[in-house]
Amino acid sequence: MTTRHRFFTTPIYYVNAKPHLGHAYTSIAVDVATRFNKMMDNTTFFLTGTDEHGDKIVQAAEKQDTSPKAYADQISRLFQDLLPFLDVSNDKFIRTTDPDHIKVVQNILASIYDKGDIYFASYEGKYCFGCERFYQDRELVDGKCPDHDTEPSLIKESNYFFKMSQYQDWLIDHIKSNPDFIRPKQYETELLSFLKEPLEDLCISRPKSRLTWGITLPFDEDYVTYVWFDALVNYISALGYPDGELFNQFWPQTRHFVAKDIIKPHGIYWPIMLKSAGIDIYEGLNVHGFWNVKGSKMSKSIGNVTDPVEVTEQYGLDAFRYFLIREMVFGLDANFTEDNLVSRINSDLANDLGNLFSRILSMHHRYFKGTVPSLADEFKTDTALNLEPQAREAIDAYVSSMEICAYHKGISAVWQLISHMNRYIDTQAPWVLAKDEANQAKLAAVMVNLLEGVRVVAGLIYPVMPQTSRVMNQTLGLEIPDNKEFYTIDELRPWGQLASGSATQKPGILFPRIDTKKADTQKQETIKAVKPLKPPVKDQITIDEFSKIDLRSATVLSAETVEKSSKLLKLQVEVGSEKRQVIAGIAKQYSPEDLVGKQVIIVANLTPAKLMGETSEGMILAANDKKNLVLAGFDTTVKTGNPVK
Ligand code: MSP
C-alpha cells in the first residue's frame, strides 16, 4: 500500500445555536473516513470548526444581550467540547474569527479582485435575512423563501460581485471528466442540472452600514465580505495557505463532507473561487442526506431538535456512533427515533456482535483456560473449518465500500462475517467436541479460527467504534504494532496472528441489552427531567393540502347509543340542507340527551366508513384532554353547513 496524504473536512458550523444531532453526524462521518484512511496507511489531516460572522450571529447575540464575539466564543466552545466527547479525532479546529484566517480571506479576495473577477454594481433584489442571500423570483415558493417560509425584503444597495459565468463551462467539464468529484452520483446530477441555467454572479459583500460583523474587504474599507467568501476559505487558511507546510502536503488531496443543504456553495462557488485565485481544485465532495427526527425535519417549534450529548449519555458513545453510521445510507435522508436506536443496539450490537464475542471467549476459557492452542497441521488446510476465506471476503467488501463512504455496506460486510461465525459455532458445536478427548485437535482448530475471525472483526469496527475495538483487542491479548490504537488493513489480513501459548482475558459484556419496557419508563423520566414534554406535532402540511379538508359547522338533531359499544354514539346531524349520520366515539363523555341541539364541527368530505355495523358519513372534531374527549364548537351560534377555516 502506498502512503498518501489525505485531507478531510466538515463544514464549519454556524454558531447561532448549539450543536445538534445533524452536526454530530457529519463530524462522526468524517471521523470514520479519517480513521479508515489511517487503516489504509494514509497520512490524514482532519479539520472542523465554526463559522462565526454574519447577520445570524449578530441577531443571536442581540437576543442574549451580548456582543457577537462573546456569543461566538460561547457557542464555538460547545462545538469544540463536543468533539472529544464523541471521540472525534480532528487535528485542527478553525474559527473564522482567527486572525490568520482573516488574513487569508483578504489575500484571496485581493487576488481575485486584481484579476478582474470582482466588480462593483448597484443591485436591487429580494433578500432573505435567514439565508443571508438574495433570491430570484423563480426560487421563491408562493413569494416566500423556501427555507424560512418568510417573505424576503426588497433591498437596494451597491455591492461587490464575483463573476462566475465565465467559469461555468470549465466547471461542467471538470465535473463530467472527474466522476468522483461529487459523491454520491445523485448530487452530481443535481449540480449538473443546476449548471444548465446560466450562472448568476455572486454578491460577495455587505455595506458596513448594514453589517459590521465580518471581514473587511481589502479593496474597500466600507464593506465586509459576505459569509460564503469568508467561510469556504477556511479550508485553505487552516492549512496555512499560501506556503504553510500543511498546505503543501495536503492540498488539493481533499475530500470535503457536507450535507445536501450546502452543495451549491461547495460544488459551484468554491471550485470557481479556487480556479479564479489560481489554486488547484480540491479532489472531491461527499454529500450526505439529512437526519429527520421522528419523521420530521428537526425544528425548535416542533421540539425535536436532538442533543447528541443526551443520547450518548443514555445509550453509550459507540452505540450512538454505530447507529448513525449504520442507519443512514450515505447520500439519503434517514430517520432518528429512539426505538430504531434501541432495536439496533439490541439486535446488531448486543445479540450479534456482543454474543459472538462473549461466546468465543467464554469457550476459550472453559476449554483452553484462556490460552491460545496450536493448530494441528491436518487442520491448516481443512476448508470446512477454515474461516479465512470469509474473513478475506469481508475485508475486501469492507474496504471497497468504505472507500466511497458507503458506510452501511461496509458495516454490513462485517456483520455478514459475524453472522457466519455465529452459525459456524452452532454447526461445529464446540461443546460436543469438548466431550470427547479424541476431538481435542479439532476443537483447538475451531477455537483458533474463531479467535482469528473475531480479531478481524475487532480491527474492522475501529473507525466506527474505536472504544469497542480497543476493548476487544485488549481482551484478545493483542499488541498492536507501533503502539497504534488500530491495525492497518495490511496488518489485519494475515491469518494466524494469535500466537499459540498467548493468553486472552475473560470477556466482559460489550453491549448490555436494553430492556425496552424499562427503557420506556427510563426514557420518559429523562425527558421530563431535561425538558417538559411538548405536545406532539405531526408532519407539516401545505395550505393546499389543508384546504382539501372540508370542515363544516353542523347541528346535532338526535343521538342514541350504539348497541354493544360503550364508546360509540350514533348522531343524526344537519349540515346545511343535508342530513347525515355520524358515529362518534364520545359515549364515555357525553350522554345522548346532552348532545341534541349542540353545534359541532364535522369533517364533511371523509370517505364513509362502517363502525360496529353502522355507517358514519363524516367525523366530529374533539380535543383529547387527559384521555377525556371535549367536543370542538363555536363560542356563538352559527348557521349550519358553514365552512370552517
Ligand atoms: N456555516 C455553514 C457552512 C460553511 S462551510 C464552509 C453552515 N453551517 S451549519 O451550521 O448550518 O451547518 C450545516 C451542516 O451541518 C450541514 O451541511 C451538515 O453537515 C450538518 N447538518 C445540519 N443539520 C443536519 C441534519 N439535520 N442532518 C444531517 N446533517 C445536518 O451551513
PDB file of C-alpha atoms in Angstrom, residues 362-555:
ATOM      1  CA  SER A 362     -16.083 -17.904  27.347  1.00  0.00           C
ATOM      2  CA  MET A 363     -15.482 -21.142  25.424  1.00  0.00           C
ATOM      3  CA  HIS A 364     -11.821 -20.273  25.128  1.00  0.00           C
ATOM      4  CA  HIS A 365     -11.600 -20.020  28.909  1.00  0.00           C
ATOM      5  CA  ARG A 366     -13.797 -23.052  29.517  1.00  0.00           C
ATOM      6  CA  TYR A 367     -11.962 -25.401  27.143  1.00  0.00           C
ATOM      7  CA  PHE A 368      -8.428 -23.934  26.998  1.00  0.00           C
ATOM      8  CA  LYS A 369      -8.156 -21.872  30.199  1.00  0.00           C
ATOM      9  CA  GLY A 370      -7.688 -18.781  28.028  1.00  0.00           C
ATOM     10  CA  THR A 371      -4.509 -19.982  26.333  1.00  0.00           C
ATOM     11  CA  VAL A 372      -4.381 -19.955  22.536  1.00  0.00           C
ATOM     12  CA  PRO A 373      -3.907 -23.573  21.391  1.00  0.00           C
ATOM     13  CA  SER A 374      -1.731 -24.501  18.450  1.00  0.00           C
ATOM     14  CA  LEU A 375      -3.302 -25.558  15.186  1.00  0.00           C
ATOM     15  CA  ALA A 376      -2.507 -29.127  14.156  1.00  0.00           C
ATOM     16  CA  ASP A 377      -1.150 -29.403  10.588  1.00  0.00           C
ATOM     17  CA  GLU A 378      -4.031 -31.618   9.497  1.00  0.00           C
ATOM     18  CA  PHE A 379      -6.481 -28.735  10.121  1.00  0.00           C
ATOM     19  CA  LYS A 380      -4.498 -25.964   8.477  1.00  0.00           C
ATOM     20  CA  THR A 381      -5.939 -26.780   5.085  1.00  0.00           C
ATOM     21  CA  ASP A 382      -9.312 -28.073   6.243  1.00  0.00           C
ATOM     22  CA  THR A 383     -11.687 -25.970   4.137  1.00  0.00           C
ATOM     23  CA  ALA A 384     -14.700 -26.822   6.269  1.00  0.00           C
ATOM     24  CA  LEU A 385     -13.059 -25.392   9.364  1.00  0.00           C
ATOM     25  CA  ASN A 386     -11.119 -22.520   7.858  1.00  0.00           C
ATOM     26  CA  LEU A 387     -12.743 -19.120   8.353  1.00  0.00           C
ATOM     27  CA  GLU A 388     -10.031 -17.261   6.495  1.00  0.00           C
ATOM     28  CA  PRO A 389     -11.853 -17.051   3.112  1.00  0.00           C
ATOM     29  CA  GLN A 390     -14.907 -15.453   4.763  1.00  0.00           C
ATOM     30  CA  ALA A 391     -12.687 -13.029   6.673  1.00  0.00           C
ATOM     31  CA  ARG A 392     -10.860 -12.093   3.473  1.00  0.00           C
ATOM     32  CA  GLU A 393     -14.133 -11.580   1.644  1.00  0.00           C
ATOM     33  CA  ALA A 394     -15.396  -9.357   4.462  1.00  0.00           C
ATOM     34  CA  ILE A 395     -12.215  -7.268   4.439  1.00  0.00           C
ATOM     35  CA  ASP A 396     -12.350  -6.756   0.664  1.00  0.00           C
ATOM     36  CA  ALA A 397     -16.034  -5.819   0.626  1.00  0.00           C
ATOM     37  CA  TYR A 398     -15.498  -3.547   3.629  1.00  0.00           C
ATOM     38  CA  VAL A 399     -12.567  -1.701   2.039  1.00  0.00           C
ATOM     39  CA  SER A 400     -14.256  -1.095  -1.292  1.00  0.00           C
ATOM     40  CA  SER A 401     -17.404   0.258   0.402  1.00  0.00           C
ATOM     41  CA  MET A 402     -15.654   2.400   2.998  1.00  0.00           C
ATOM     42  CA  GLU A 403     -13.500   3.991   0.316  1.00  0.00           C
ATOM     43  CA  ILE A 404     -16.580   5.507  -1.295  1.00  0.00           C
ATOM     44  CA  CYS A 405     -18.340   6.298   2.019  1.00  0.00           C
ATOM     45  CA  ALA A 406     -20.917   3.530   1.507  1.00  0.00           C
ATOM     46  CA  TYR A 407     -20.626   3.033   5.257  1.00  0.00           C
ATOM     47  CA  HIS A 408     -23.790   0.997   5.681  1.00  0.00           C
ATOM     48  CA  LYS A 409     -22.433  -1.523   3.166  1.00  0.00           C
ATOM     49  CA  GLY A 410     -19.011  -1.579   4.815  1.00  0.00           C
ATOM     50  CA  ILE A 411     -20.623  -2.404   8.134  1.00  0.00           C
ATOM     51  CA  SER A 412     -22.902  -4.994   6.544  1.00  0.00           C
ATOM     52  CA  ALA A 413     -19.826  -6.789   5.226  1.00  0.00           C
ATOM     53  CA  VAL A 414     -18.503  -7.084   8.793  1.00  0.00           C
ATOM     54  CA  TRP A 415     -21.882  -8.229  10.063  1.00  0.00           C
ATOM     55  CA  GLN A 416     -22.002 -10.928   7.406  1.00  0.00           C
ATOM     56  CA  LEU A 417     -18.799 -12.299   8.835  1.00  0.00           C
ATOM     57  CA  ILE A 418     -20.268 -12.069  12.340  1.00  0.00           C
ATOM     58  CA  SER A 419     -23.402 -13.986  11.295  1.00  0.00           C
ATOM     59  CA  HIS A 420     -21.298 -16.555   9.514  1.00  0.00           C
ATOM     60  CA  MET A 421     -19.246 -17.092  12.666  1.00  0.00           C
ATOM     61  CA  ASN A 422     -22.331 -17.378  14.863  1.00  0.00           C
ATOM     62  CA  ARG A 423     -23.641 -20.080  12.511  1.00  0.00           C
ATOM     63  CA  TYR A 424     -20.210 -21.731  12.458  1.00  0.00           C
ATOM     64  CA  ILE A 425     -20.325 -22.075  16.242  1.00  0.00           C
ATOM     65  CA  ASP A 426     -23.748 -23.698  16.035  1.00  0.00           C
ATOM     66  CA  THR A 427     -22.618 -26.156  13.339  1.00  0.00           C
ATOM     67  CA  GLN A 428     -19.257 -27.032  14.824  1.00  0.00           C
ATOM     68  CA  ALA A 429     -20.811 -27.283  18.313  1.00  0.00           C
ATOM     69  CA  PRO A 430     -17.572 -26.968  20.319  1.00  0.00           C
ATOM     70  CA  TRP A 431     -19.461 -28.165  23.436  1.00  0.00           C
ATOM     71  CA  VAL A 432     -19.975 -31.533  21.725  1.00  0.00           C
ATOM     72  CA  LEU A 433     -16.352 -31.738  20.572  1.00  0.00           C
ATOM     73  CA  ALA A 434     -15.221 -30.949  24.122  1.00  0.00           C
ATOM     74  CA  LYS A 435     -16.884 -34.094  25.444  1.00  0.00           C
ATOM     75  CA  ASP A 436     -14.580 -36.425  23.548  1.00  0.00           C
ATOM     76  CA  GLU A 437     -10.821 -36.472  24.124  1.00  0.00           C
ATOM     77  CA  ALA A 438     -10.366 -37.686  20.511  1.00  0.00           C
ATOM     78  CA  ASN A 439     -11.761 -34.389  19.225  1.00  0.00           C
ATOM     79  CA  GLN A 440      -9.313 -32.141  21.099  1.00  0.00           C
ATOM     80  CA  ALA A 441      -7.306 -31.202  17.990  1.00  0.00           C
ATOM     81  CA  LYS A 442     -10.454 -30.339  16.070  1.00  0.00           C
ATOM     82  CA  LEU A 443     -11.767 -28.306  18.989  1.00  0.00           C
ATOM     83  CA  ALA A 444      -8.462 -26.395  19.020  1.00  0.00           C
ATOM     84  CA  ALA A 445      -8.779 -25.706  15.285  1.00  0.00           C
ATOM     85  CA  VAL A 446     -12.323 -24.406  15.714  1.00  0.00           C
ATOM     86  CA  MET A 447     -11.179 -22.201  18.588  1.00  0.00           C
ATOM     87  CA  VAL A 448      -8.217 -20.746  16.706  1.00  0.00           C
ATOM     88  CA  ASN A 449     -10.415 -19.945  13.700  1.00  0.00           C
ATOM     89  CA  LEU A 450     -12.976 -18.225  15.906  1.00  0.00           C
ATOM     90  CA  LEU A 451     -10.354 -16.181  17.732  1.00  0.00           C
ATOM     91  CA  GLU A 452      -8.790 -15.189  14.419  1.00  0.00           C
ATOM     92  CA  GLY A 453     -12.178 -14.248  12.967  1.00  0.00           C
ATOM     93  CA  VAL A 454     -13.074 -12.088  15.922  1.00  0.00           C
ATOM     94  CA  ARG A 455      -9.647 -10.438  15.711  1.00  0.00           C
ATOM     95  CA  VAL A 456     -10.555  -9.326  12.183  1.00  0.00           C
ATOM     96  CA  VAL A 457     -13.950  -8.075  13.367  1.00  0.00           C
ATOM     97  CA  ALA A 458     -12.317  -6.071  16.170  1.00  0.00           C
ATOM     98  CA  GLY A 459      -9.957  -4.483  13.654  1.00  0.00           C
ATOM     99  CA  LEU A 460     -12.622  -3.586  11.109  1.00  0.00           C
ATOM    100  CA  ILE A 461     -15.004  -1.885  13.535  1.00  0.00           C
ATOM    101  CA  TYR A 462     -12.293   0.544  14.651  1.00  0.00           C
ATOM    102  CA  PRO A 463     -13.347   3.574  12.544  1.00  0.00           C
ATOM    103  CA  VAL A 464     -16.949   3.363  13.741  1.00  0.00           C
ATOM    104  CA  MET A 465     -16.478   2.100  17.311  1.00  0.00           C
ATOM    105  CA  PRO A 466     -12.923   2.882  18.401  1.00  0.00           C
ATOM    106  CA  GLN A 467     -13.541   2.138  22.090  1.00  0.00           C
ATOM    107  CA  THR A 468     -15.132  -1.245  21.463  1.00  0.00           C
ATOM    108  CA  SER A 469     -12.341  -2.166  19.061  1.00  0.00           C
ATOM    109  CA  ARG A 470      -9.790  -1.303  21.759  1.00  0.00           C
ATOM    110  CA  VAL A 471     -11.585  -3.383  24.405  1.00  0.00           C
ATOM    111  CA  MET A 472     -11.839  -6.360  22.057  1.00  0.00           C
ATOM    112  CA  ASN A 473      -8.166  -6.178  21.101  1.00  0.00           C
ATOM    113  CA  GLN A 474      -7.155  -5.972  24.744  1.00  0.00           C
ATOM    114  CA  THR A 475      -9.345  -8.908  25.686  1.00  0.00           C
ATOM    115  CA  LEU A 476      -7.784 -10.909  22.876  1.00  0.00           C
ATOM    116  CA  GLY A 477      -4.363 -10.051  24.327  1.00  0.00           C
ATOM    117  CA  LEU A 478      -3.243  -8.395  21.088  1.00  0.00           C
ATOM    118  CA  GLU A 479      -0.441  -5.910  20.964  1.00  0.00           C
ATOM    119  CA  ILE A 480      -0.831  -3.560  18.045  1.00  0.00           C
ATOM    120  CA  PRO A 481       2.404  -2.745  16.175  1.00  0.00           C
ATOM    121  CA  ASP A 482       3.984   0.704  16.697  1.00  0.00           C
ATOM    122  CA  ASN A 483       1.801   1.398  19.735  1.00  0.00           C
ATOM    123  CA  LYS A 484      -1.021   2.388  17.429  1.00  0.00           C
ATOM    124  CA  GLU A 485      -4.608   2.051  18.550  1.00  0.00           C
ATOM    125  CA  PHE A 486      -5.663   0.334  15.311  1.00  0.00           C
ATOM    126  CA  TYR A 487      -4.456  -2.291  12.866  1.00  0.00           C
ATOM    127  CA  THR A 488      -3.910  -1.230   9.278  1.00  0.00           C
ATOM    128  CA  ILE A 489      -5.789  -3.319   6.737  1.00  0.00           C
ATOM    129  CA  ASP A 490      -2.477  -4.875   5.664  1.00  0.00           C
ATOM    130  CA  GLU A 491      -1.690  -5.804   9.247  1.00  0.00           C
ATOM    131  CA  LEU A 492      -5.140  -7.296   9.752  1.00  0.00           C
ATOM    132  CA  ARG A 493      -5.127  -9.599   6.745  1.00  0.00           C
ATOM    133  CA  PRO A 494      -2.586 -12.331   7.591  1.00  0.00           C
ATOM    134  CA  TRP A 495      -4.337 -15.279   9.210  1.00  0.00           C
ATOM    135  CA  GLY A 496      -2.914 -16.967  12.294  1.00  0.00           C
ATOM    136  CA  GLN A 497      -1.650 -13.937  14.216  1.00  0.00           C
ATOM    137  CA  LEU A 498      -2.726 -15.088  17.672  1.00  0.00           C
ATOM    138  CA  ALA A 499       0.423 -16.811  18.803  1.00  0.00           C
ATOM    139  CA  SER A 500      -0.100 -20.236  20.327  1.00  0.00           C
ATOM    140  CA  GLY A 501       0.519 -20.078  24.054  1.00  0.00           C
ATOM    141  CA  SER A 502      -0.592 -16.434  24.324  1.00  0.00           C
ATOM    142  CA  ALA A 503      -3.434 -15.587  26.691  1.00  0.00           C
ATOM    143  CA  THR A 504      -6.821 -13.949  26.329  1.00  0.00           C
ATOM    144  CA  GLN A 505      -8.803 -12.317  29.108  1.00  0.00           C
ATOM    145  CA  LYS A 506     -12.254 -13.268  30.301  1.00  0.00           C
ATOM    146  CA  PRO A 507     -14.809 -11.232  28.350  1.00  0.00           C
ATOM    147  CA  GLY A 508     -16.969  -8.504  29.836  1.00  0.00           C
ATOM    148  CA  ILE A 509     -20.312  -7.550  28.321  1.00  0.00           C
ATOM    149  CA  LEU A 510     -19.655  -5.330  25.303  1.00  0.00           C
ATOM    150  CA  PHE A 511     -23.217  -4.055  24.925  1.00  0.00           C
ATOM    151  CA  PRO A 512     -25.825  -4.767  27.581  1.00  0.00           C
ATOM    152  CA  ARG A 513     -29.257  -5.457  26.124  1.00  0.00           C
ATOM    153  CA  ILE A 514     -31.671  -2.639  26.683  1.00  0.00           C
ATOM    154  CA  ASP A 515     -34.852  -3.748  28.342  1.00  0.00           C
ATOM    155  CA  THR A 516     -37.369  -1.955  26.145  1.00  0.00           C
ATOM    156  CA  LYS A 517     -40.027  -1.818  28.862  1.00  0.00           C
ATOM    157  CA  LYS A 518     -37.655  -0.360  31.412  1.00  0.00           C
ATOM    158  CA  ALA A 519     -36.097   1.896  28.767  1.00  0.00           C
ATOM    159  CA  ASP A 520     -39.520   3.395  28.094  1.00  0.00           C
ATOM    160  CA  THR A 521     -40.050   4.492  31.683  1.00  0.00           C
ATOM    161  CA  GLN A 522     -36.430   5.490  31.968  1.00  0.00           C
ATOM    162  CA  LYS A 523     -36.760   7.469  28.728  1.00  0.00           C
ATOM    163  CA  GLN A 524     -39.846   9.312  29.937  1.00  0.00           C
ATOM    164  CA  GLU A 525     -38.116  10.187  33.177  1.00  0.00           C
ATOM    165  CA  THR A 526     -35.033  11.523  31.428  1.00  0.00           C
ATOM    166  CA  ILE A 527     -37.064  13.546  29.002  1.00  0.00           C
ATOM    167  CA  LYS A 528     -39.146  15.001  31.804  1.00  0.00           C
ATOM    168  CA  ALA A 529     -36.050  15.868  33.753  1.00  0.00           C
ATOM    169  CA  VAL A 530     -34.382  17.579  30.825  1.00  0.00           C
ATOM    170  CA  LYS A 531     -37.266  19.403  29.222  1.00  0.00           C
ATOM    171  CA  PRO A 532     -41.034  19.480  29.658  1.00  0.00           C
ATOM    172  CA  LEU A 533     -42.866  17.232  27.229  1.00  0.00           C
ATOM    173  CA  LYS A 534     -44.094  19.190  24.238  1.00  0.00           C
ATOM    174  CA  PRO A 535     -47.451  18.432  22.621  1.00  0.00           C
ATOM    175  CA  PRO A 536     -46.837  16.003  19.780  1.00  0.00           C
ATOM    176  CA  VAL A 537     -46.998  17.824  16.473  1.00  0.00           C
ATOM    177  CA  LYS A 538     -47.487  15.893  13.253  1.00  0.00           C
ATOM    178  CA  ASP A 539     -45.762  16.445   9.916  1.00  0.00           C
ATOM    179  CA  GLN A 540     -46.396  19.850   8.422  1.00  0.00           C
ATOM    180  CA  ILE A 541     -48.827  20.128   5.533  1.00  0.00           C
ATOM    181  CA  THR A 542     -49.192  22.886   2.962  1.00  0.00           C
ATOM    182  CA  ILE A 543     -52.150  25.229   2.819  1.00  0.00           C
ATOM    183  CA  ASP A 544     -53.247  23.401  -0.346  1.00  0.00           C
ATOM    184  CA  GLU A 545     -53.264  20.087   1.478  1.00  0.00           C
ATOM    185  CA  PHE A 546     -55.210  21.631   4.356  1.00  0.00           C
ATOM    186  CA  SER A 547     -57.786  23.172   2.020  1.00  0.00           C
ATOM    187  CA  LYS A 548     -58.695  19.667   0.833  1.00  0.00           C
ATOM    188  CA  ILE A 549     -60.284  19.003   4.227  1.00  0.00           C
ATOM    189  CA  ASP A 550     -63.895  20.180   4.149  1.00  0.00           C
ATOM    190  CA  LEU A 551     -64.741  21.305   7.684  1.00  0.00           C
ATOM    191  CA  ARG A 552     -68.336  22.453   8.282  1.00  0.00           C
ATOM    192  CA  SER A 553     -70.500  23.642  11.113  1.00  0.00           C
ATOM    193  CA  ALA A 554     -73.248  21.130  11.950  1.00  0.00           C
ATOM    194  CA  THR A 555     -76.093  20.781  14.458  1.00  0.00           C
TER     195      THR A 555
END
